[in-house]
Coordinates of C-alpha atoms and ligand atoms in Angstrom, one line a residue:
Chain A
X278 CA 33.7 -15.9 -42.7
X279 CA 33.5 -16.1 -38.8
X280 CA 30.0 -14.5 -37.7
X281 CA 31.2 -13.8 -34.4
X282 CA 30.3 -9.7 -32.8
X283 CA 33.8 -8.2 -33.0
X284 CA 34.4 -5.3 -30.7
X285 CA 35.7 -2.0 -32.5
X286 CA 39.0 -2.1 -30.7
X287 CA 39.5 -3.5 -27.2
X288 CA 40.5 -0.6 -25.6
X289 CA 37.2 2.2 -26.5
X290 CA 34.3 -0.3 -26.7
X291 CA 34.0 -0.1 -23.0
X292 CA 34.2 3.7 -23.0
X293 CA 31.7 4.1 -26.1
X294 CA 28.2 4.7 -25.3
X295 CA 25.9 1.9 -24.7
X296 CA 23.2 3.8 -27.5
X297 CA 26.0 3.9 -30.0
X298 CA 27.1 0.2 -29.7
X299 CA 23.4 -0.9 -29.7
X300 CA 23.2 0.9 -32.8
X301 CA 26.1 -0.5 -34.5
X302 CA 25.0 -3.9 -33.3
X303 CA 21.6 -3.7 -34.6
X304 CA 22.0 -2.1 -37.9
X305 CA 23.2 -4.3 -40.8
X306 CA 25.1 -4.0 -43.8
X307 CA 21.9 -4.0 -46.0
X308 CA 20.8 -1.0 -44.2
X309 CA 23.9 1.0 -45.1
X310 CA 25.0 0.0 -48.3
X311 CA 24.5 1.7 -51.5
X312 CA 22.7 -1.2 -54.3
X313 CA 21.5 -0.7 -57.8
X314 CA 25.1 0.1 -58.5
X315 CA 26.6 0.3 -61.9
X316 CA 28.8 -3.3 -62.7
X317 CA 30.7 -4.5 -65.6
X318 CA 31.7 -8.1 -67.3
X319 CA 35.2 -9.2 -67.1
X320 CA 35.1 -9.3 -71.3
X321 CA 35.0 -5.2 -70.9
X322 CA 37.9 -3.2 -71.8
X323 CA 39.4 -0.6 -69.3
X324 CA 38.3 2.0 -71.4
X325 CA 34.6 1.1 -71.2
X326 CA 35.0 1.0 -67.2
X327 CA 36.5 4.3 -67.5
X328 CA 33.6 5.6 -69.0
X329 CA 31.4 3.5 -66.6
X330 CA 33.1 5.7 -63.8
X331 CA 33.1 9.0 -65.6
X332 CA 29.8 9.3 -66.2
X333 CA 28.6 7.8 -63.0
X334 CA 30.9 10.1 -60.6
X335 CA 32.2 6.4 -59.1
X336 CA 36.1 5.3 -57.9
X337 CA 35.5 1.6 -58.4
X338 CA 33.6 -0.8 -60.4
X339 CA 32.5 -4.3 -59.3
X340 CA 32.9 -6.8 -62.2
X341 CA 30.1 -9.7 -62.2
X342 CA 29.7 -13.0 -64.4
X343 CA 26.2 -14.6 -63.7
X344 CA 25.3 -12.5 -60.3
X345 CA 28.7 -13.6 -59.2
X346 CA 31.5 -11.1 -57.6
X347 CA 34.5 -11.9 -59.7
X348 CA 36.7 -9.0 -59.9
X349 CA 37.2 -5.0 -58.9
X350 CA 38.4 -2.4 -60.8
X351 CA 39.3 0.8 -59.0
X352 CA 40.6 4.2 -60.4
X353 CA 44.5 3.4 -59.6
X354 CA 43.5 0.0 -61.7
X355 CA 42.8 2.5 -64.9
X356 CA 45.4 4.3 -64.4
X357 CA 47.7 1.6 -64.1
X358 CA 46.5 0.7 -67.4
X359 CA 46.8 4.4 -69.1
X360 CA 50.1 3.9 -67.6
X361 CA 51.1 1.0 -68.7
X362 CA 49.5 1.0 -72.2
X363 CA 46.6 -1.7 -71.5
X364 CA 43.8 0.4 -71.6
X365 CA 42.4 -0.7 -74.8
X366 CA 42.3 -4.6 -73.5
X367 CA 40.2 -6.7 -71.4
X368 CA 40.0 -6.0 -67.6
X369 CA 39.7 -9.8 -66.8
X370 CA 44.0 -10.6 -66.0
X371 CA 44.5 -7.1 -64.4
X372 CA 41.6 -6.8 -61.8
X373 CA 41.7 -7.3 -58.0
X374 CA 40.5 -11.1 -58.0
X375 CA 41.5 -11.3 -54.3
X376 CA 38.3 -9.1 -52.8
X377 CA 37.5 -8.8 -49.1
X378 CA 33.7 -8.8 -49.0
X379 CA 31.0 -8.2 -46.7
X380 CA 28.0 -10.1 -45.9
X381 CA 24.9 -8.4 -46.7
X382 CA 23.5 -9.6 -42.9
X383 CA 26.5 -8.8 -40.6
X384 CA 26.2 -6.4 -38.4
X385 CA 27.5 -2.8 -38.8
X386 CA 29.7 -3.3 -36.4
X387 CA 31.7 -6.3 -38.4
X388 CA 31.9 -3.6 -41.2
X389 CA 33.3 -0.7 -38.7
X390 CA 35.9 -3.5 -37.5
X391 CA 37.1 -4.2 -41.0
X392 CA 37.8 -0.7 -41.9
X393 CA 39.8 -1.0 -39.1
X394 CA 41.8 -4.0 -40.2
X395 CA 42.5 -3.2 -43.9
X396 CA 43.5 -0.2 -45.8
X397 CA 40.3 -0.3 -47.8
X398 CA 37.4 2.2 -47.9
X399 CA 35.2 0.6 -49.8
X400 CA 33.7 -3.4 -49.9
X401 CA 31.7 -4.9 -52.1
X402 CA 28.5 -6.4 -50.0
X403 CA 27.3 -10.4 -51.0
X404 CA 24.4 -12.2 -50.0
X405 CA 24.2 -15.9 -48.3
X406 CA 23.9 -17.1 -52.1
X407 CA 27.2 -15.6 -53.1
X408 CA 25.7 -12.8 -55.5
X409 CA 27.1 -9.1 -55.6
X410 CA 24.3 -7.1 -53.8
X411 CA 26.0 -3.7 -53.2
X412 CA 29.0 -1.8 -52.1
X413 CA 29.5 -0.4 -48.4
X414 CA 31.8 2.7 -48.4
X415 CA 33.2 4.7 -45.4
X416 CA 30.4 7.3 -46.0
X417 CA 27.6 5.5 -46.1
X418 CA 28.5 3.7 -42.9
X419 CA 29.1 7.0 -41.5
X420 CA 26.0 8.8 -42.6
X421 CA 23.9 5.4 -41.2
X422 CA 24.9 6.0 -37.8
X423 CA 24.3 9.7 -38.2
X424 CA 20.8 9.2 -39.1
X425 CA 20.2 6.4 -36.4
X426 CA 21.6 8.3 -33.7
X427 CA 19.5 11.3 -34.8
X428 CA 15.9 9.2 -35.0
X429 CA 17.2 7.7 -31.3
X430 CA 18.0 10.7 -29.6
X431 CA 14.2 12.6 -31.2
X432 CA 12.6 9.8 -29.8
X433 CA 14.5 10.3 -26.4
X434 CA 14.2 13.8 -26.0
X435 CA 10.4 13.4 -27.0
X436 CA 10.4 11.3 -23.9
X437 CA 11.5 14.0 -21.9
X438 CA 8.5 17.0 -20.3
X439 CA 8.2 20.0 -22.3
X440 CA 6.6 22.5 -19.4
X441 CA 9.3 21.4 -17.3
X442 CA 8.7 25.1 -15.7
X443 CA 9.2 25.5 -11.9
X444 CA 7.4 27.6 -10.1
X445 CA 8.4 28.8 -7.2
X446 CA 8.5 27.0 -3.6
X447 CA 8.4 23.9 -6.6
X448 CA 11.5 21.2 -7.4
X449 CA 10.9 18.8 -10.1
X450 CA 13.4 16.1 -11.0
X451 CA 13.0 13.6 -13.8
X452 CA 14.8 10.5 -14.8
X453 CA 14.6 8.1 -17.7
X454 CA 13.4 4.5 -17.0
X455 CA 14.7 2.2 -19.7
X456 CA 13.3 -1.4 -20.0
X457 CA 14.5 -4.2 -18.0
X458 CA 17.5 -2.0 -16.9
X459 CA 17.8 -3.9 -13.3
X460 CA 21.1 -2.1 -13.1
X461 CA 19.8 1.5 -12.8
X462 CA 16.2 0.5 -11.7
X463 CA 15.6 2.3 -8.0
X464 CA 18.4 5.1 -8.5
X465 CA 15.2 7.6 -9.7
X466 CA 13.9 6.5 -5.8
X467 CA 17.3 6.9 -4.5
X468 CA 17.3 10.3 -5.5
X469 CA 14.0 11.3 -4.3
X470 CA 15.0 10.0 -1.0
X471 CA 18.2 12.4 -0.7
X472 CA 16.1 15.0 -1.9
X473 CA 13.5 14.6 0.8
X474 CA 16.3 14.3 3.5
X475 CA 17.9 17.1 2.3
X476 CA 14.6 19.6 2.8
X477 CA 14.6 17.7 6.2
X478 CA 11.4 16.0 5.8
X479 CA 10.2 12.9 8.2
X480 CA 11.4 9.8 8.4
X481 CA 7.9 8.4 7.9
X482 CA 6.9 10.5 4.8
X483 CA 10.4 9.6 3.2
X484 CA 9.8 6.4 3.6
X485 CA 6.5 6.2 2.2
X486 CA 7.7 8.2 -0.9
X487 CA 10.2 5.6 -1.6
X488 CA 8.2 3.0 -1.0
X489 CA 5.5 4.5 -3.5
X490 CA 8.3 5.6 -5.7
X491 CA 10.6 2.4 -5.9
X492 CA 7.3 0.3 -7.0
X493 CA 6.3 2.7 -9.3
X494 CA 9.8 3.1 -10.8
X495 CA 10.4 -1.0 -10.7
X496 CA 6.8 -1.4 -12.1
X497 CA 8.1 0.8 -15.3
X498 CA 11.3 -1.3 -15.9
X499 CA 9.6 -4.4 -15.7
X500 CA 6.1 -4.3 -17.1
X501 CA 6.5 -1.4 -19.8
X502 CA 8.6 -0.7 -22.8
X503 CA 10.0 2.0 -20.5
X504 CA 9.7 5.4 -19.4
X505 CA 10.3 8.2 -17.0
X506 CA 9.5 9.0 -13.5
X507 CA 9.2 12.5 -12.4
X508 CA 9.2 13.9 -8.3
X509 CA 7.8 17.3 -7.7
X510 CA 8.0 18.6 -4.5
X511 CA 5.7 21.4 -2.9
X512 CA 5.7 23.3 -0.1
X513 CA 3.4 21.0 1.4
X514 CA 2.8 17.5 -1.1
X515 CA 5.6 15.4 -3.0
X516 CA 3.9 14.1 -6.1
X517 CA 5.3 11.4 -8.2
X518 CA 4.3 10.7 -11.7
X519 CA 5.5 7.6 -13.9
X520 CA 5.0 7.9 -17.2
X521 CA 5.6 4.9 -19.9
X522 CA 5.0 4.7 -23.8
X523 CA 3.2 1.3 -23.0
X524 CA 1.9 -1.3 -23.6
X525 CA -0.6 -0.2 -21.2
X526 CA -3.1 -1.9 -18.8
X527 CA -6.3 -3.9 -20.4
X528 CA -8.3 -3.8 -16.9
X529 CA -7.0 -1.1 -13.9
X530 CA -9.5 -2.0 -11.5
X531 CA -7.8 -5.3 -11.6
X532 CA -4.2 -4.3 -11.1
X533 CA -5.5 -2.7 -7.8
X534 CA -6.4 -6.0 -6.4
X535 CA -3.3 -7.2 -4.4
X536 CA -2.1 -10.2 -5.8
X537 CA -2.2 -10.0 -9.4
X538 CA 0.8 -9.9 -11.2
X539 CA 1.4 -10.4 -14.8
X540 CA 4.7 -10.8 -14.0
X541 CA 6.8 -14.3 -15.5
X542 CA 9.4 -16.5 -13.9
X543 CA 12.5 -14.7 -14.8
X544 CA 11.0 -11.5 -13.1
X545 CA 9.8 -13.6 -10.0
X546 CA 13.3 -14.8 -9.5
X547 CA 15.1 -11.3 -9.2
X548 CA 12.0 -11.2 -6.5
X549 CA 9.3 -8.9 -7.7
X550 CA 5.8 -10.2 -9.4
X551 CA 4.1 -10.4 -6.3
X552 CA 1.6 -8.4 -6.8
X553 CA 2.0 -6.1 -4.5
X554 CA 3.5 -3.4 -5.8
X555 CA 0.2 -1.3 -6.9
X556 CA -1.6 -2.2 -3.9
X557 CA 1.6 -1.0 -1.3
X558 CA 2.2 2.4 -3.7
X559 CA -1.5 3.1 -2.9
X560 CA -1.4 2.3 0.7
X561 CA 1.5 4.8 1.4
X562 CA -0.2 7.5 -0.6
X563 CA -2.9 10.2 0.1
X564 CA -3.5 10.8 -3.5
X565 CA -3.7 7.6 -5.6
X566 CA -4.4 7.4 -9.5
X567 CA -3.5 5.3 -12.6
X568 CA -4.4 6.0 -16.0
X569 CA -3.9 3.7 -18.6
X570 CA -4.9 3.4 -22.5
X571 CA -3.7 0.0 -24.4
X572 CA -1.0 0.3 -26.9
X573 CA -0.6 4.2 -25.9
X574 CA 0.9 3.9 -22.1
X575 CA 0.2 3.9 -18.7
X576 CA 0.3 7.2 -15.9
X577 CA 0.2 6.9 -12.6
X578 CA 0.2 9.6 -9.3
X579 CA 1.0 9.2 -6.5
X580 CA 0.8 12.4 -3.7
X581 CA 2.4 12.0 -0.5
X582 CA 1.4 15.2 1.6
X583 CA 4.2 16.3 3.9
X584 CA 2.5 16.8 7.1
X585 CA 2.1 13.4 8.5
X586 CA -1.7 13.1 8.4
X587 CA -3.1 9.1 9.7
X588 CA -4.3 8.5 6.1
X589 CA -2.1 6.0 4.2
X590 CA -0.5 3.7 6.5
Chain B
X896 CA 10.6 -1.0 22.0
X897 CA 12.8 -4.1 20.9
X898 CA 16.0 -5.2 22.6
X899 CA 19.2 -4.3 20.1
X900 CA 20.8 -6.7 18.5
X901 CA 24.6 -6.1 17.5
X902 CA 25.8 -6.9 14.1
X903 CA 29.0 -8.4 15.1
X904 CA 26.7 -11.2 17.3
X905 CA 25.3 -11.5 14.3
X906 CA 28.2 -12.5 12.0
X907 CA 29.3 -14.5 15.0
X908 CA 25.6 -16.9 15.3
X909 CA 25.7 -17.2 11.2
X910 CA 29.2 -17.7 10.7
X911 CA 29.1 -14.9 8.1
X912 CA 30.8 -12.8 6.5
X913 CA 31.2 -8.8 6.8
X914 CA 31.4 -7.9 2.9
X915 CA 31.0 -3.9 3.7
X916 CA 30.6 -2.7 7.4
X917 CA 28.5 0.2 7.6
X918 CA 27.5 3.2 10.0
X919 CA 25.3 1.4 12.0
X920 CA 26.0 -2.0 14.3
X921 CA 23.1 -3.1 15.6
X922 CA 19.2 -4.0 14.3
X923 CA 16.4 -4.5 16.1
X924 CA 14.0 -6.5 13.5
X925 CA 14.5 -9.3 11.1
X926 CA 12.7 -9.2 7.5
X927 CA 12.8 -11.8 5.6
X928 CA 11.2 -12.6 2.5
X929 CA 12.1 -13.4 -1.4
X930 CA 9.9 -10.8 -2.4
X931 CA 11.0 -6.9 -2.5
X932 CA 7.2 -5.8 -2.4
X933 CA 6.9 -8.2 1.0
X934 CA 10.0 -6.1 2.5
X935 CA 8.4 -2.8 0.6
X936 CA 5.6 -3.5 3.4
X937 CA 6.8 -3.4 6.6
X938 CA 6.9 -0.9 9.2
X939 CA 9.5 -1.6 11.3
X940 CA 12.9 0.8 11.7
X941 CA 16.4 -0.4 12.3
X942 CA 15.7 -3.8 10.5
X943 CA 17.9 -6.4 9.1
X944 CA 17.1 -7.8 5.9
X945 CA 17.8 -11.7 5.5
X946 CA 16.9 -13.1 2.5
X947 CA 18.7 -15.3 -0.2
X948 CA 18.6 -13.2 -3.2
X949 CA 21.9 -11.1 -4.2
X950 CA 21.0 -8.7 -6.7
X951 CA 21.3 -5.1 -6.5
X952 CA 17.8 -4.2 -6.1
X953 CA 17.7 -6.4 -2.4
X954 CA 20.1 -3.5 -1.4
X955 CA 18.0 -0.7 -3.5
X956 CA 14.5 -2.7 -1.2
X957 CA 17.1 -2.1 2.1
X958 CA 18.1 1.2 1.4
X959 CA 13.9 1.9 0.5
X960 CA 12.9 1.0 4.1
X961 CA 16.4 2.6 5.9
X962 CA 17.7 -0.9 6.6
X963 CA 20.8 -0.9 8.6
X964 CA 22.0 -4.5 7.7
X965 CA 21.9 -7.2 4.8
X966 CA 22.5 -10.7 5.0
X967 CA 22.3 -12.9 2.6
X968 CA 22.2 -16.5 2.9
X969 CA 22.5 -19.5 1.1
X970 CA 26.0 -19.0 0.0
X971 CA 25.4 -17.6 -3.2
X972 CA 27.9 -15.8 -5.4
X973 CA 27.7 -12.2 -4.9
X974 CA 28.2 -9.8 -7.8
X975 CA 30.6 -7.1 -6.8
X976 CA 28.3 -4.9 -7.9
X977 CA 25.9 -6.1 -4.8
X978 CA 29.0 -4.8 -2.3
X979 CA 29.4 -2.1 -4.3
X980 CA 25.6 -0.5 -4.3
X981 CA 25.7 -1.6 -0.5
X982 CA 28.9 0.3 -0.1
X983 CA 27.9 3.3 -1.6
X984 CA 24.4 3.6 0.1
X985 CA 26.9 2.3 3.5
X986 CA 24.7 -0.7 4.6
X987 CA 26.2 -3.3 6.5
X988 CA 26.0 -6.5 4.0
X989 CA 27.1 -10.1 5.4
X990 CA 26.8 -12.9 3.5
X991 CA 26.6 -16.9 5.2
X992 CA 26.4 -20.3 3.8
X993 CA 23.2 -21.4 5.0
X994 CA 19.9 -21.5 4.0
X995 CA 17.5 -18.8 5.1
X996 CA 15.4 -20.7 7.3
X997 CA 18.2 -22.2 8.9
X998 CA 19.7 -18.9 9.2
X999 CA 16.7 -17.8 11.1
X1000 CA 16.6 -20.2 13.5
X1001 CA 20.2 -19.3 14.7
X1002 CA 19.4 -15.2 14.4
X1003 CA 15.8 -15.5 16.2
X1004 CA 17.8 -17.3 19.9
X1005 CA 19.4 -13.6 19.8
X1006 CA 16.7 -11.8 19.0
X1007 CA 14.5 -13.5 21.7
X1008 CA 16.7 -15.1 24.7
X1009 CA 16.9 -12.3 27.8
Ligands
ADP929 N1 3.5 0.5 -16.2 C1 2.8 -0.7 -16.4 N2 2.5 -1.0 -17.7 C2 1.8 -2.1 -17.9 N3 1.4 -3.0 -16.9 C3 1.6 -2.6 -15.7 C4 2.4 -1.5 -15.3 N4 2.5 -1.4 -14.0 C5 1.8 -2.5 -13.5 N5 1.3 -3.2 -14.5 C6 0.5 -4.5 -14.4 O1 -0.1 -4.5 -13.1 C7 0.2 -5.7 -12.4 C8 0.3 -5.5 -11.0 O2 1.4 -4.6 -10.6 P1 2.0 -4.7 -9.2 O3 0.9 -4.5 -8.2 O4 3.1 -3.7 -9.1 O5 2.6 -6.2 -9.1 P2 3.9 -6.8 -9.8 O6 4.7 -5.7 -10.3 O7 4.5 -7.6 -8.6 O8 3.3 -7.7 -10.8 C9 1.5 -6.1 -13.1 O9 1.8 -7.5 -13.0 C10 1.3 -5.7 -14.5 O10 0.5 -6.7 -15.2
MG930 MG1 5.3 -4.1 -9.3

């Protein structure tokens, strides 16, 4: 079986969320399918199967010789059978030899794509050694993704300030910063700047706040497992705050030093890893901290007061 | 203050090419540097960025320190996306075929001859 990444049909991959295609991606067939299931030997007669499925609450039964997947029955199998007066014999000539299966390490995605392709909703699951390990049906795939998408979007909106509360003569924006996303890195910046414009600050203070806020905002895409950056503007200061869930900084005095970067090849090639970035976020601020704790995350403030004072650059 | 340079001279000494053609048409600095953090540090206004990178964060560095012009040398492919950030944010961006330093020498007999 090809173990290529099929798409779910070309037309709506490309519209479908990024988070919901990761999630397909990533899961696997283990992690959806139900196991411990009830089997049967081709040797049994419909009539045992029957019973199998009765007393279970189950529509299909897999039939097994020696671990191996040899055979399906299904409901419309035993019915067939009441039908036709074969009840009482064997299942072995009768059952669906010709099974699709799934692999119990594909993707979720393969699965979703095959539901698409044939009329089934059910398939029996194997492993890389050919034995019968479970049975993937519509609803389990179904209630999966639910689950996933619930667990990824707690942990998103835990990401997200609580007291986001402002007070008067106060604007605070906030935008997530996902790892290594060079696409969308500098658009939290690029808002801030049109914000300040807007409000008709100077030139010079807009440009140190996106100075201070583009390195800040880089520094979480590349160095953390991600984050969020928030801008609050007062009547007089604009404070920015970036916030990530780690993996924080072992020595801070050291990251102060201008040229120390931690930064690797790949991230020297887009051109940032210079070292710099810490060093120039502090210089254009009048207000300068970073906070960080290993394995929790790392805070850092910058304030930018909007009278041009001579401090900071 | 520092004579104004016009873009179109520009394209002209390089032999470039005008990808997207923005508000403004003139510079009065050149930057240069592989590094954003290097850019990230000057002062100067009204500046053209030269440099031989072509990712969207080179136009996210211009935009950062109000950069009126791009040009990137070197010949590199440029991702449509590049023209497109540069578009939005309407910065000039010019690409050329030679390398940076080359590409200095030609832009610094404009920026310097009376
Ligand atoms: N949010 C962060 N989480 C973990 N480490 C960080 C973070 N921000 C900065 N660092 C560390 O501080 C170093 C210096 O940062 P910076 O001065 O911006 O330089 P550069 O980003 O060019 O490496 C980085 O190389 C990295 O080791
Ligand atoms: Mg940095």
């Amino acid at each position: 079986m090809p173990h290529r990444f099929p798409l779910l049909s070309e037309e709506s991959s490309d519209k479908t969320p990024s988070l919901t295609m990761e999630i397909i991606f990533r899961l696997k067939v283990k992690d959806a399918m139900m196991t411990n299931l009830r089997t049967a030997n081709k040797k049994d007669t419909f009539r045992v199967i029957q019973k199998v499925m009765r007393n279970n609450d189950i529509s299909g039964v897999p039939i097994l010789e020696d671990n191996r997947l040899v055979g399906m029955v299904s409901v419309s199998d035993i019915i067939n059978a009441l039908d036709r007066g074969y009840v009482e014999e064997s299942v072995e000539p009768y059952m669906t030899k010709q099974l699709i299966v799934l692999e119990d390490d594909m993707p979720l995605s393969f699965a979703v794509s095959y539901y698409n392709k044939y009329p089934y909703r059910r398939f029996p699951v194997i492993n890389k050694n050919k034995e019968f390990v479970g049975v993937l049906t519509t609803k389990d795939v179904l209630s999966t993704i639910l689950n996933e998408m619930n667990n990824e979007i707690t942990l998103l909106e835990s990401q997200i300030f609580h007291d986001k509360v402002e007070l008067p003569n106060q604007i605070i924006k906030e935008y997530i910063i996902k790892q290594f996303d060079f696409e969308n890195a500098g658009h939290a910046s690029f808002r801030l700047k049109k914000l300040l414009k807007e409000k008709e600050v100077s030139r010079k203070i807009i440009r140190r706040a996106s100075v201070a806020a583009y390195e800040m905002e880089i520094n979480v895409a590349i160095h953390s497992n991600g984050g969020k950056i928030s801008f609050i503007l007062e009547e007089n200061s604009i404070t920015i705050i970036t916030k990530d869930t780690g993996p924080g900084i072992k020595d801070v005095a050291q990251v102060i030093e201008e040229g120390y970067s931690t930064a690797n090849d790949w991230i020297r090639s887009l051109g940032f890893g210079a070292g710099m970035g810490i060093p120039n976020t502090k210089r254009v601020s009048d207000e300068f901290k970073i906070e960080s704790e290993m394995g929790k995350g790392t805070t850092v403030k910058s304030v930018i007061f909007l009278e041009d004072t001579d401090e900071g650059e | 203050m520092r004579k104004k340079v016009l873009l179109k001279d520009i394209v002209k000494a390089v032999n470039g090419k005008v990808l997207h053609q923005g508000d403004c048409d003139y510079v009065r600095w050149v930057v240069s540097s592989g590094l954003m953090s290097d850019v990230l540090t000057t002062v100067e206004e009204e500046i053209l960025l030269l440099s031989s990178l072509t990712t969207t964060q080179v136009v996210r560095t211009a935009d950062m320190v109000g950069a009126h012009a791009i040009l990137l040398a070197c010949g590199k492919p440029i991702s449509p996306d590049t023209v497109a950030l540069a578009a939005d944010l309407d910065i000039t961006i010019i690409s050329c075929e030679m390398p940076v330093f080359e590409t200095g020498h030609y832009l610094s007999s404009l920026f310097f001859e009376e």
